[in-house]
mmCIF file of C-alpha atoms and ligand atoms in Angstrom:
data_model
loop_
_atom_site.group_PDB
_atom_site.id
_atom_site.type_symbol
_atom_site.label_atom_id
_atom_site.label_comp_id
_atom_site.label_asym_id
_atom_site.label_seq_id
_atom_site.Cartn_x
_atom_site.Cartn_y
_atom_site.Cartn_z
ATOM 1 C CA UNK A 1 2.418 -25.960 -0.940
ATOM 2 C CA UNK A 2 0.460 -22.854 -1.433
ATOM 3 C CA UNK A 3 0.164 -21.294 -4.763
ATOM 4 C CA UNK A 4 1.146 -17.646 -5.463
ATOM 5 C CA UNK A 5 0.499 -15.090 -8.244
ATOM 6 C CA UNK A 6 2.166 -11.592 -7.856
ATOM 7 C CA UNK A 7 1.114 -8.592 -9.487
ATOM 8 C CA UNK A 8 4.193 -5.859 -8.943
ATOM 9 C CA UNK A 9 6.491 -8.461 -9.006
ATOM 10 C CA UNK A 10 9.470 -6.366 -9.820
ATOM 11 C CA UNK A 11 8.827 -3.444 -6.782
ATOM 12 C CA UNK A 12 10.414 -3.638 -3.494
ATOM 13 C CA UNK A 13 7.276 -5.324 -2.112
ATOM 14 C CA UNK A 14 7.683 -8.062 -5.132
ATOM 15 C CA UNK A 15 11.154 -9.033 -5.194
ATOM 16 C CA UNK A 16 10.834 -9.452 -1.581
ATOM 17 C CA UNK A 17 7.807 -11.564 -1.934
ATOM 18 C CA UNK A 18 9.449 -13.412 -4.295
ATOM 19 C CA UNK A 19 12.108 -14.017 -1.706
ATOM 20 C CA UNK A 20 9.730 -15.621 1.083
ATOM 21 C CA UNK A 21 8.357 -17.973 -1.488
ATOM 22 C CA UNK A 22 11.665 -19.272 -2.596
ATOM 23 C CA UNK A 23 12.222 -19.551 1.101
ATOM 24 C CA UNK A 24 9.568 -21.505 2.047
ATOM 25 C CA UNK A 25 9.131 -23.508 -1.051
ATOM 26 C CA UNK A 26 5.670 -21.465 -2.292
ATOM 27 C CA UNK A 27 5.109 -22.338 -6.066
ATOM 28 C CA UNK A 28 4.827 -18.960 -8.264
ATOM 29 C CA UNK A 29 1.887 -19.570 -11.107
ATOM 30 C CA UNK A 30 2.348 -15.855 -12.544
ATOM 31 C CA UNK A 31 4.288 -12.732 -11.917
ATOM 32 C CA UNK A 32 2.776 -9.164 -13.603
ATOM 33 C CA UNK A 33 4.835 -6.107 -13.513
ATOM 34 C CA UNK A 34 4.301 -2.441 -15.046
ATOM 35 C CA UNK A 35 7.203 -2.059 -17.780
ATOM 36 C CA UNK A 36 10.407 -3.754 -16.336
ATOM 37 C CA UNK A 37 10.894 -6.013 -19.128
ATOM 38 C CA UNK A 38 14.260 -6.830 -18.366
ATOM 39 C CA UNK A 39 13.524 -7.949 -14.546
ATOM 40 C CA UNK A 40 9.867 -9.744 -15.522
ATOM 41 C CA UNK A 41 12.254 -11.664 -18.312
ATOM 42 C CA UNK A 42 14.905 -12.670 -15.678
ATOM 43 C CA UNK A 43 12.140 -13.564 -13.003
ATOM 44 C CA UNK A 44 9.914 -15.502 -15.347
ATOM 45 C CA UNK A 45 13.393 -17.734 -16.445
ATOM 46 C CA UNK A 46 13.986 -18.317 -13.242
ATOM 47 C CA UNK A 47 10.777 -19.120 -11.511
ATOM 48 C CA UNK A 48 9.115 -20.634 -14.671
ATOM 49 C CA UNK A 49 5.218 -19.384 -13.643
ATOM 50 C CA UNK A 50 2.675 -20.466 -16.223
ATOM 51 C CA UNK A 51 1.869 -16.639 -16.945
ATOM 52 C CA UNK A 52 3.953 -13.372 -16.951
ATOM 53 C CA UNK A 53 2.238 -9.925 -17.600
ATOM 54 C CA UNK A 54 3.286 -6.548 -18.369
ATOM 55 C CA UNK A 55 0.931 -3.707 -17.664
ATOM 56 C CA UNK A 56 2.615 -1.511 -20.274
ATOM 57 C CA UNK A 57 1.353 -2.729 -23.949
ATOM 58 C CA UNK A 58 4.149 -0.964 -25.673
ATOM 59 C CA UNK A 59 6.293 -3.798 -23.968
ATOM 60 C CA UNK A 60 4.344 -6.721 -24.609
ATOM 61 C CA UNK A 61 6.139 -7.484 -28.354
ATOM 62 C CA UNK A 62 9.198 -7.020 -26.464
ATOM 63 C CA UNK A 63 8.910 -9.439 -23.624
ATOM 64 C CA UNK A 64 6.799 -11.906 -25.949
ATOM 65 C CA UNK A 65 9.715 -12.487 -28.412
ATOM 66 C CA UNK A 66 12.434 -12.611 -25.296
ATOM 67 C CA UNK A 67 10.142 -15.198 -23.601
ATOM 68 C CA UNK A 68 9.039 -17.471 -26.927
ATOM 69 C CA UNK A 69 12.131 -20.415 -26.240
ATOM 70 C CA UNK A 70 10.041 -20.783 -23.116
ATOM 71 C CA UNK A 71 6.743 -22.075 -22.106
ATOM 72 C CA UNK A 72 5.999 -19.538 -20.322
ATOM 73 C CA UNK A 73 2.139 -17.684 -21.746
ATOM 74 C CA UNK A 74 2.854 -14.076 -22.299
ATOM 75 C CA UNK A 75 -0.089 -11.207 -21.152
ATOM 76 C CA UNK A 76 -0.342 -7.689 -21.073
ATOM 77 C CA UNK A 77 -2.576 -4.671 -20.096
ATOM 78 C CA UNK A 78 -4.820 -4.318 -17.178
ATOM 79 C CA UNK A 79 -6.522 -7.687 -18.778
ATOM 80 C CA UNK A 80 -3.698 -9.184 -18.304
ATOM 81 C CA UNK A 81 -3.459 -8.422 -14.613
ATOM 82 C CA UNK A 82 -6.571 -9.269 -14.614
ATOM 83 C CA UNK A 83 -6.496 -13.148 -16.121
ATOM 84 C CA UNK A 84 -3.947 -13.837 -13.791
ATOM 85 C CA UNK A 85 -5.752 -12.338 -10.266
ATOM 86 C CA UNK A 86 -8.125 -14.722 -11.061
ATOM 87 C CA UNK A 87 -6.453 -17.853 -12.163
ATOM 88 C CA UNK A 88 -7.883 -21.328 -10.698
ATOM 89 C CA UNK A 89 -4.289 -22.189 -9.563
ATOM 90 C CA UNK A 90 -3.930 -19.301 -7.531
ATOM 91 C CA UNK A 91 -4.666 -19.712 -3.403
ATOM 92 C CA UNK A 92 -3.457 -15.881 -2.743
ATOM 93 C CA UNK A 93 -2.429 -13.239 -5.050
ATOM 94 C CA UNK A 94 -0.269 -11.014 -3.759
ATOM 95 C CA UNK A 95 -0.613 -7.319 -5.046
ATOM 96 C CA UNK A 96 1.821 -4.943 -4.901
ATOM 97 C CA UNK A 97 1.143 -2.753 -7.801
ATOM 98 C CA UNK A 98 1.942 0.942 -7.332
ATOM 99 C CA UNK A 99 -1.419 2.874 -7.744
ATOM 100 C CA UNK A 100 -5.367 2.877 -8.757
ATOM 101 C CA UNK A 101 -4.304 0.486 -11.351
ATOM 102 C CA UNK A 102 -4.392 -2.259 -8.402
ATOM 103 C CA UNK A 103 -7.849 -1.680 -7.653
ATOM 104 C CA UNK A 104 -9.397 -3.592 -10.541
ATOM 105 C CA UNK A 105 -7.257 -6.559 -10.246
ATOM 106 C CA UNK A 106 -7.666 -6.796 -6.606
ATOM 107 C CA UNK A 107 -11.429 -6.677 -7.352
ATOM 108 C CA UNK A 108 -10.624 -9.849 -10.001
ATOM 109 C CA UNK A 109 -9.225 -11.472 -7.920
ATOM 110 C CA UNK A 110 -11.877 -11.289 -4.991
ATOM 111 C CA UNK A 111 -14.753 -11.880 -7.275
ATOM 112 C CA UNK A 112 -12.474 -15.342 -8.381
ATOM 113 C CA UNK A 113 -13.354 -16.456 -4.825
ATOM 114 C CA UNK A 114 -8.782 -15.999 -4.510
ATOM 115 C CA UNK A 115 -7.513 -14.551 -1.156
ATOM 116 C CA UNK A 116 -5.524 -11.324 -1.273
ATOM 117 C CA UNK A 117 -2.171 -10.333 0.563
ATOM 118 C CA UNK A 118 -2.602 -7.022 -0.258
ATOM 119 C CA UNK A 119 0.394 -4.506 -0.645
ATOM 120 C CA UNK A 120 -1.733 -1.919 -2.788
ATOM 121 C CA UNK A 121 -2.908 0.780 -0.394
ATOM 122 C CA UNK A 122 -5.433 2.650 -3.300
ATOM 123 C CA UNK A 123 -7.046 -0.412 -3.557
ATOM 124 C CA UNK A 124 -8.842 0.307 0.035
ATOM 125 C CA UNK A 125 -8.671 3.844 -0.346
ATOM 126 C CA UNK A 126 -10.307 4.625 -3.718
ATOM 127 C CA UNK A 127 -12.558 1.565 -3.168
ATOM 128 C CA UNK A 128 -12.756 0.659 0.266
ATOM 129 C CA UNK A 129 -16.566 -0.192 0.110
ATOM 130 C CA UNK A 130 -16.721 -1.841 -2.610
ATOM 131 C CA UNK A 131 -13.820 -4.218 -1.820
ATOM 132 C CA UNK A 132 -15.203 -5.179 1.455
ATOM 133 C CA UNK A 133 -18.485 -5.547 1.048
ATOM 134 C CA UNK A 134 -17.496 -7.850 -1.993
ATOM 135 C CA UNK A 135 -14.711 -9.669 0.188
ATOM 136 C CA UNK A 136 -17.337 -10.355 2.296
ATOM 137 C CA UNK A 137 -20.097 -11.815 -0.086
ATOM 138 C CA UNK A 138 -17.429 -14.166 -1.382
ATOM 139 C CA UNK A 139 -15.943 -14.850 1.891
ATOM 140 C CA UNK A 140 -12.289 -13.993 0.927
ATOM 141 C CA UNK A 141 -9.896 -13.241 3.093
ATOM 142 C CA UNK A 142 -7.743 -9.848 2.623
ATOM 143 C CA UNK A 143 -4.243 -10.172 4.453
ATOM 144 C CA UNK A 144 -2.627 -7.365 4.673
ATOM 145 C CA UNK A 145 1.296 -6.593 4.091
ATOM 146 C CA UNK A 146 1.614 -3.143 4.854
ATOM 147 C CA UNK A 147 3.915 -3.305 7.893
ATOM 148 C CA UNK A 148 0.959 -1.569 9.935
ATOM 149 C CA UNK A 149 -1.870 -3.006 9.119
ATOM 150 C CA UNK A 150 0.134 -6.462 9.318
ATOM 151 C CA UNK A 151 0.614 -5.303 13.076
ATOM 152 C CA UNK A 152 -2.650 -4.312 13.706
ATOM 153 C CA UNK A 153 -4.056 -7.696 12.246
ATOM 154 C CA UNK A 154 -1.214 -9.481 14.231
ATOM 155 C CA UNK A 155 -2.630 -7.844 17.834
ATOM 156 C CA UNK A 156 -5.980 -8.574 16.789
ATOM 157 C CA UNK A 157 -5.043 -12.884 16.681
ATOM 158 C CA UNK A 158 -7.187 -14.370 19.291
ATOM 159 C CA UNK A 159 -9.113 -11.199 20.615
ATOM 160 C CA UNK A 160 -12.704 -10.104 19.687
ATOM 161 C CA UNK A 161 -13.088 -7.009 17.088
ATOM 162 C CA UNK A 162 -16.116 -5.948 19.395
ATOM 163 C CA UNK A 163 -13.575 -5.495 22.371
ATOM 164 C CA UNK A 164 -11.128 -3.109 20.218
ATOM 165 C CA UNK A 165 -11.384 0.717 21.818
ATOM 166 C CA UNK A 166 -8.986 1.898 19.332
ATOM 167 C CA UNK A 167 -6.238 1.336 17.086
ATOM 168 C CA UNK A 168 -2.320 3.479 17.206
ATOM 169 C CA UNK A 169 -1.104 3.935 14.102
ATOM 170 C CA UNK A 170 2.712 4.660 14.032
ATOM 171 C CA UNK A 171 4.429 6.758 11.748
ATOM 172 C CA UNK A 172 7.969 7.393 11.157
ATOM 173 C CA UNK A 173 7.013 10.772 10.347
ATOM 174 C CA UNK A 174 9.369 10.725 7.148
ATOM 175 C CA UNK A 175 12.629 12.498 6.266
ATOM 176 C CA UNK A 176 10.887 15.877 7.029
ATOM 177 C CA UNK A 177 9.973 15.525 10.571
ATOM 178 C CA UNK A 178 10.324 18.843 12.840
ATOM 179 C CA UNK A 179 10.041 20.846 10.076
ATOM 180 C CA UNK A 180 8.378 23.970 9.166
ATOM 181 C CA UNK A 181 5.941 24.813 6.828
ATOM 182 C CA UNK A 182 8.536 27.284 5.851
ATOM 183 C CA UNK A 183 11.567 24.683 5.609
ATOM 184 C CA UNK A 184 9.467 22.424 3.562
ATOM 185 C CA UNK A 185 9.302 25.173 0.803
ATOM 186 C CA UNK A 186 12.946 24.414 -0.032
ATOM 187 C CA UNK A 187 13.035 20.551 -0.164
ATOM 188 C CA UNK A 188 14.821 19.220 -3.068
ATOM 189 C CA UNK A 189 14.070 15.859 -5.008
ATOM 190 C CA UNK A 190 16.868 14.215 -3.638
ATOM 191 C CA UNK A 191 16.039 15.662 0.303
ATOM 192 C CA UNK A 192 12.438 14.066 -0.648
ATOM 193 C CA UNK A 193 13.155 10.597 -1.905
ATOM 194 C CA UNK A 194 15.770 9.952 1.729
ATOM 195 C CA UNK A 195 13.667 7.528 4.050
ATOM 196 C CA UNK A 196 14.956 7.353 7.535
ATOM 197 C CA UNK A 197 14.137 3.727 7.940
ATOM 198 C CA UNK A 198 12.659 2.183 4.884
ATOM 199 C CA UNK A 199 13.825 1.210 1.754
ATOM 200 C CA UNK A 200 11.011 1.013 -0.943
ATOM 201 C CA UNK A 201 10.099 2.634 -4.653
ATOM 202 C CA UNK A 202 10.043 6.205 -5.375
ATOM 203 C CA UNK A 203 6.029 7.046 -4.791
ATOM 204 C CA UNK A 204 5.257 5.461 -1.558
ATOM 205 C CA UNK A 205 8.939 7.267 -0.645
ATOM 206 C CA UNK A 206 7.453 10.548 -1.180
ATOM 207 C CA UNK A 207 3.883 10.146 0.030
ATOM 208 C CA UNK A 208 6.328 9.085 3.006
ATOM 209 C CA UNK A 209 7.787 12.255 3.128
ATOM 210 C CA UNK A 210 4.213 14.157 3.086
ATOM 211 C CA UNK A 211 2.662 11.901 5.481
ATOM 212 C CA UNK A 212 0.364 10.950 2.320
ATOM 213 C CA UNK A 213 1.178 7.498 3.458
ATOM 214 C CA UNK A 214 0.067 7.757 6.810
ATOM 215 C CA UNK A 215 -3.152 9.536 5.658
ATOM 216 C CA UNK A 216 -3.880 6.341 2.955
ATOM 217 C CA UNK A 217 -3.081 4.190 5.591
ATOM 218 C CA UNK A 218 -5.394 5.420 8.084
ATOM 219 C CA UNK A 219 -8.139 5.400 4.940
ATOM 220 C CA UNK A 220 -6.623 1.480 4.664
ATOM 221 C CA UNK A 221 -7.292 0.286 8.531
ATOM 222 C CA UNK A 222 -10.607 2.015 8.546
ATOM 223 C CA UNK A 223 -11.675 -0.567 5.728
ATOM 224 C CA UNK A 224 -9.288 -3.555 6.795
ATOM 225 C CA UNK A 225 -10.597 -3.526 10.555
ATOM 226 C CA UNK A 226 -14.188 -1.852 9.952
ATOM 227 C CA UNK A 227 -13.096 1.232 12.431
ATOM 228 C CA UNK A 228 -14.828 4.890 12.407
ATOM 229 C CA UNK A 229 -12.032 7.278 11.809
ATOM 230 C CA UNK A 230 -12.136 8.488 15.823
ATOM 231 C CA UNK A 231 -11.179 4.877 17.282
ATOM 232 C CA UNK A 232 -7.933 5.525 14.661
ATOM 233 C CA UNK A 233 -4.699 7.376 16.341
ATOM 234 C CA UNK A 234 -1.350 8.422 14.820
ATOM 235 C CA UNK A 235 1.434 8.698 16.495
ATOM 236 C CA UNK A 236 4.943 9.561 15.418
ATOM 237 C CA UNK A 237 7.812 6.823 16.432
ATOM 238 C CA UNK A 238 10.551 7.667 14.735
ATOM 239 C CA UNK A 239 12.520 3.884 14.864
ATOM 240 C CA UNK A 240 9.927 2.030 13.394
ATOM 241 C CA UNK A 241 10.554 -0.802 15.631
ATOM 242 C CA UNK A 242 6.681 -0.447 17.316
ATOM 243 C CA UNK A 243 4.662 -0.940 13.713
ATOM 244 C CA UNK A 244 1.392 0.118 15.248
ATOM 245 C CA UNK A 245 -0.470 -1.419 18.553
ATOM 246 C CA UNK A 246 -4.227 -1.917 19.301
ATOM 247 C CA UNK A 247 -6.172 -0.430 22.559
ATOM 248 C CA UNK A 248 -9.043 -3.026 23.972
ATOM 249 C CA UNK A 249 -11.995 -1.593 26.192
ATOM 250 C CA UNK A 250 -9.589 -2.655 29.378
ATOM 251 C CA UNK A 251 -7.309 -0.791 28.037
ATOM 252 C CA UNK A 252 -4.708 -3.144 27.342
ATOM 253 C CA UNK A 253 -2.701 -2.024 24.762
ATOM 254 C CA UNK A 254 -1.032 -4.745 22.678
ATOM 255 C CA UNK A 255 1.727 -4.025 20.115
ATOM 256 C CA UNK A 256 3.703 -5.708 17.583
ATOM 257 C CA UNK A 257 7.194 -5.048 17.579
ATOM 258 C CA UNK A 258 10.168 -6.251 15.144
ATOM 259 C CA UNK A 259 13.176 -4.850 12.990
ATOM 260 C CA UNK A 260 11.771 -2.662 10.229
ATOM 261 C CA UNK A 261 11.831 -5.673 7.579
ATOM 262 C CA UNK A 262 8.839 -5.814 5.071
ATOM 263 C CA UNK A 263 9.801 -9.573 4.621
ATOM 264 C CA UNK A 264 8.041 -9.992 8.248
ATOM 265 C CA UNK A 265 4.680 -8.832 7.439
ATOM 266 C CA UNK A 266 5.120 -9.930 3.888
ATOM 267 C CA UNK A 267 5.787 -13.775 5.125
ATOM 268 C CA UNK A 268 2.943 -13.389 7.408
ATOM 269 C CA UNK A 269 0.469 -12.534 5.038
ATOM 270 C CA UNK A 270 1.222 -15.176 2.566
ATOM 271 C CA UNK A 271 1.463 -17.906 5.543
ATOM 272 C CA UNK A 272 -0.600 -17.349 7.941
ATOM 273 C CA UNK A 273 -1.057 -18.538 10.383
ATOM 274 C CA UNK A 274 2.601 -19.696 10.635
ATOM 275 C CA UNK A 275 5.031 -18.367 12.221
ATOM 276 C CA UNK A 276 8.135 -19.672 10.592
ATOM 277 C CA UNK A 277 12.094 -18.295 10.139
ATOM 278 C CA UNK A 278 12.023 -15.263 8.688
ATOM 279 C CA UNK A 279 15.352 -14.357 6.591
ATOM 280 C CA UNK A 280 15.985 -11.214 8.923
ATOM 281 C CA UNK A 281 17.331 -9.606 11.496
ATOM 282 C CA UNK A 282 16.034 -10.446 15.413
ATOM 283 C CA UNK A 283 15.439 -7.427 17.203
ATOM 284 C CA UNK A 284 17.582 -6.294 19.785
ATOM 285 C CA UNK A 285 15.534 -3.748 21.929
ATOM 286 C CA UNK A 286 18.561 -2.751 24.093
ATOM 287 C CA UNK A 287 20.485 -1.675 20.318
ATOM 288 C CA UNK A 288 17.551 0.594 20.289
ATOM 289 C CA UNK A 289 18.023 2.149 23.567
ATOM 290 C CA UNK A 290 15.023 4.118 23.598
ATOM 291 C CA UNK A 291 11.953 4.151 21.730
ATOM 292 C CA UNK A 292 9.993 7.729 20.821
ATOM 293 C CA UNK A 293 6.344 8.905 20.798
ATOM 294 C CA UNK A 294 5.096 12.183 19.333
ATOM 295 C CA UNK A 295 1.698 14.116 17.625
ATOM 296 C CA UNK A 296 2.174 14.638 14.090
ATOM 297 C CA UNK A 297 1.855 17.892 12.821
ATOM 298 C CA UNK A 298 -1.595 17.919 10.838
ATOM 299 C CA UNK A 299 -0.567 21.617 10.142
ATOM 300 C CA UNK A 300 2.442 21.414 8.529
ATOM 301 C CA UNK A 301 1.688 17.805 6.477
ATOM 302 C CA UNK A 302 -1.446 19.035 4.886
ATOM 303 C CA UNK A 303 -1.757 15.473 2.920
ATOM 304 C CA UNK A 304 -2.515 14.058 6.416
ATOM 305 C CA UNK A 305 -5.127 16.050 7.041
ATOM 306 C CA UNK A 306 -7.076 15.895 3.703
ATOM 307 C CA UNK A 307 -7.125 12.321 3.958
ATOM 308 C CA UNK A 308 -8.121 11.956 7.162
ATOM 309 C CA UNK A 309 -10.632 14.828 6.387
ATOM 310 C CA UNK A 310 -11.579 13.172 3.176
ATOM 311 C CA UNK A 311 -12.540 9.556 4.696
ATOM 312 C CA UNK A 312 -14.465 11.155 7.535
ATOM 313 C CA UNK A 313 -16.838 12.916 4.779
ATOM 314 C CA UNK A 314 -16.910 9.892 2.642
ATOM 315 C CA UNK A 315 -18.034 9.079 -0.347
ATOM 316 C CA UNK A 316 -15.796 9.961 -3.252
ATOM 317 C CA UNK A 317 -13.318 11.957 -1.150
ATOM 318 C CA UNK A 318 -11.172 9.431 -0.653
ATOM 319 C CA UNK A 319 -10.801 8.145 -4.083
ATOM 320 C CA UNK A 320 -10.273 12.436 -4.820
ATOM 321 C CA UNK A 321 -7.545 12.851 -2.336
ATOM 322 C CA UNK A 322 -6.148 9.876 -3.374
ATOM 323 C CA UNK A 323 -5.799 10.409 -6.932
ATOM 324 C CA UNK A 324 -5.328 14.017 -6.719
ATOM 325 C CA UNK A 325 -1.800 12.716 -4.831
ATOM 326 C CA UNK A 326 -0.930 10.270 -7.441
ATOM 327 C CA UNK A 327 -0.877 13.175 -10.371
ATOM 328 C CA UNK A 328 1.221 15.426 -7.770
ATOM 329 C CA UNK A 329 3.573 13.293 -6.830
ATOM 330 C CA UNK A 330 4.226 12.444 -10.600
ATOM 331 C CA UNK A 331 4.504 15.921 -11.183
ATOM 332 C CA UNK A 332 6.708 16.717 -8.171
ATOM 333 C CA UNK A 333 9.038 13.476 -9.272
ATOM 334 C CA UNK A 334 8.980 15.512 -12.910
ATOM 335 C CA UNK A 335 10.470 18.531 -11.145
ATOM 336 C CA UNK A 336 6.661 20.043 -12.650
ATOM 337 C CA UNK A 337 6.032 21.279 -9.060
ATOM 338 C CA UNK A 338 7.459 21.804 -5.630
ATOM 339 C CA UNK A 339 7.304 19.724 -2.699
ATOM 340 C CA UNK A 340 4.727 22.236 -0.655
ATOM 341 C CA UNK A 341 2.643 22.149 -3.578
ATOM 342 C CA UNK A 342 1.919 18.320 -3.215
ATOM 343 C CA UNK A 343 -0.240 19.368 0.073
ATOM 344 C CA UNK A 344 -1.881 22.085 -0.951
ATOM 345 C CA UNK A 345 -2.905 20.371 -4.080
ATOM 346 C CA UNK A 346 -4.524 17.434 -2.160
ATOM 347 C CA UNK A 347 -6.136 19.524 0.049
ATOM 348 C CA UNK A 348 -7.616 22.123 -2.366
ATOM 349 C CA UNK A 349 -9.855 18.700 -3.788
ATOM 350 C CA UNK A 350 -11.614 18.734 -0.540
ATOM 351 C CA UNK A 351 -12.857 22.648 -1.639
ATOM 352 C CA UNK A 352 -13.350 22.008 -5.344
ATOM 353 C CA UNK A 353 -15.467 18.677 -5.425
ATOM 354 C CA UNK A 354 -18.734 18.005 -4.042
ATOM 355 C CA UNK A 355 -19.849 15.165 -2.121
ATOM 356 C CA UNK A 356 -20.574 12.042 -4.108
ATOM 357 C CA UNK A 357 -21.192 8.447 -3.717
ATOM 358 C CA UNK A 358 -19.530 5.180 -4.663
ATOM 359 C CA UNK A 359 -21.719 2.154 -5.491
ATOM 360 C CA UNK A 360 -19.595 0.715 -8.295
ATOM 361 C CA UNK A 361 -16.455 0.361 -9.899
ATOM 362 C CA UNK A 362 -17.107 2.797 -11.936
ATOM 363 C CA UNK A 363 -17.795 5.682 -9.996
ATOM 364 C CA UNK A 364 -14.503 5.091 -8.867
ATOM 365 C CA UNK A 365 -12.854 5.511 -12.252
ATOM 366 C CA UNK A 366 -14.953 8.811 -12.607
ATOM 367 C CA UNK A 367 -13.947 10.723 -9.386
ATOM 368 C CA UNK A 368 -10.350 9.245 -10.111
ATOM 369 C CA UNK A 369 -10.831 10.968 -13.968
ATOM 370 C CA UNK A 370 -12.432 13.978 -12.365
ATOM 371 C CA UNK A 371 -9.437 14.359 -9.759
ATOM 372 C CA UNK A 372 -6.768 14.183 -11.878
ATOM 373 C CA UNK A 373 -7.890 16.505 -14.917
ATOM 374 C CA UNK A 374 -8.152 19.364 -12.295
ATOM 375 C CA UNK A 375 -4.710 18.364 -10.649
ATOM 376 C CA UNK A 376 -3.155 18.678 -14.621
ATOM 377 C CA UNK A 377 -5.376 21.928 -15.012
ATOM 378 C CA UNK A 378 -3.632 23.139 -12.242
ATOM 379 C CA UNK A 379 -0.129 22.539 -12.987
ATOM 380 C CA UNK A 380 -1.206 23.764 -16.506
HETATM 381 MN MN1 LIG B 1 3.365 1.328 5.998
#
């Protein structure tokens, strides 16, 4: 029986994970959320883990005294997090914290010698070196959840990276698709936070709807599969049934194909390599009728660009781009600024910041300070 800490436990990615292991009979050792006391209290009664954090500190005293007829130990803060991605007990920790904040943990947690199913896209994109290169000196694994990465590493099962020409990475191309530059200038909140096909938490909804996600994505599978950013394609597929497909040098092309379902990739990564029932739908290609390919518009979806842009200059860029996004979207989900403004934020870091390396953890946390001070002095 494998043993399974989750940090985000309370997210869409969480209570789904939390799912699988009941499923298959995992054993949860800790669950860390970011403030939903009332959820982390309910989970922790009901899965009795040894640990239960709360990133928050204002909520600590609050889930402490709800938790104290229990025997369950009590953590907060990024140290929390912390303590428990690196537990003994723990044979994977699954992160699915929303945000930079993952990065840290996820480090933890590789340093601990633990395996990673990894839900936290900034962790790769503000630290991709780092990560790796430690991932690899400890010789942990990194599985990852996202649905397309999770495809990409599913093609990849029993072929040799050398032979790879190229990766496709599908996108759904978000609520906005076919639009204008000008039609984006009226989106609304509510127009912004409508996925066609996929039902998750409010920030990954909108960096859905500015292709942000694609862009950190792309930034994810250049780290996950050790690509250059030119063996990397995107291509719009509207059904999200095809959840991305890998060229080889004979130019095979192998895909992975299922219902859009994060409990697929999500089992996967926490099992592999089984291949057990998943509690889903089978796919029925012949509901689907037809399946679509199209370019995205890099013109129109500036976010796409910049972070495509920003991992093929390097160095701090991506970490800039990526941050920049995080203080935009939380202003843009504070009704601060418009939807258009999100993109031409991001993009404006690739102008205002100079190239500059990462070698540590805490260059990170600098061009991540840097980024968003000039993303508030913009908004003002
Ligand atoms: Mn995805």
């Amino acid at each position: 029986m494998k043993r399974v800490s989750i940090l985000g436990s309370t997210g869409s990615i969480g209570t789904q994970s939390i799912e699988v292991c009941e499923k298959h009979g995992l054993e949860i050792i800790a669950l860390a959320a970011h403030s939903s006391v009332d959820m982390l209290e309910e989970q922790a009664r009901k899965f009795r883990p040894k640990y239960v954090a709360v990133y928050n500190e204002e909520k600590y005293g609050e889930l402490k005294s709800r938790l104290s007829d229990t025997d369950v130990t009590v953590l907060c803060g990024m140290d929390g997090l912390c303590h428990i991605a690196s537990l003994d007990e723990n044979d994977i920790v699954l992160n699915s914290v929303v945000g930079m904040v993952g990065l840290l943990p996820t480090l933890t947690a590789i340093n601990a010698g633990k395996d990673v199913a990894l839900a936290n896209k900034e962790t790769l994109v503000a630290g991709g070196a780092l990560v790796t290169s430690l991932a690899k000196e400890k010789g942990v694994k990194i599985y990852p959840v996202d649905s397309e990465h999770s495809a990409i590493f599913q093609c990849l099962q029993g072929n040799k990276p050398e032979q790879v020409n190229k990766i496709i990475l599908t996108a759904s191309g978000g609520p906005f698709y076919g639009y204008s530059y000008e039609q984006l200038k009226n989106v609304t909140k509510a127009d912004a936070l409508k996925h066609p096909n996929w039902d998750m938490g409010n920030k990954i909804t909108i960096d859905s709807a500015t292709l942000m996600n694609k862009g950190l994505e792309f930034i994810e599978a250049k780290w996950l599969f050790d690509l250059e950013p030119e063996q990397i394609d995107i291509v719009v597929h509207r059904q999200s049934v095809i959840h991305s497909a890998v060229e080889y040098k004979d130019y095979a092309v192998i895909a992975q194909l299922g219902v859009p379902d994060m409990k697929i990739p999500i089992q996967y990564s926490l099992l592999y390599p089984e291949r057990v029932e998943c509690p889903t739908k089978p796919l029925s290609l012949t509901d689907y009728g037809t399946l679509t390919f199209a370019e995205p518009d890099y013109k129109t979806f500036k976010c796409l660009s910049a972070a495509i842009e920003a991992i093929s200059r390097g160095g701090a860029y991506p970490c800039l781009v990526n941050s920049a996004n995080e203080e935009a979207v939380k202003a843009f989900l504070n009704d601060e600024i418009k939807f258009i403004q999100i993109g031409e934020i991001v993009s404006s870091v690739l102008e205002k910041f100079p190239y500059t390396e990462i070698k540590c953890y805490e260059d990170v946390t600098a061009a991540d300070a840097a980024a968003r001070e000039y993303v508030r002095s913009i908004i003002g």
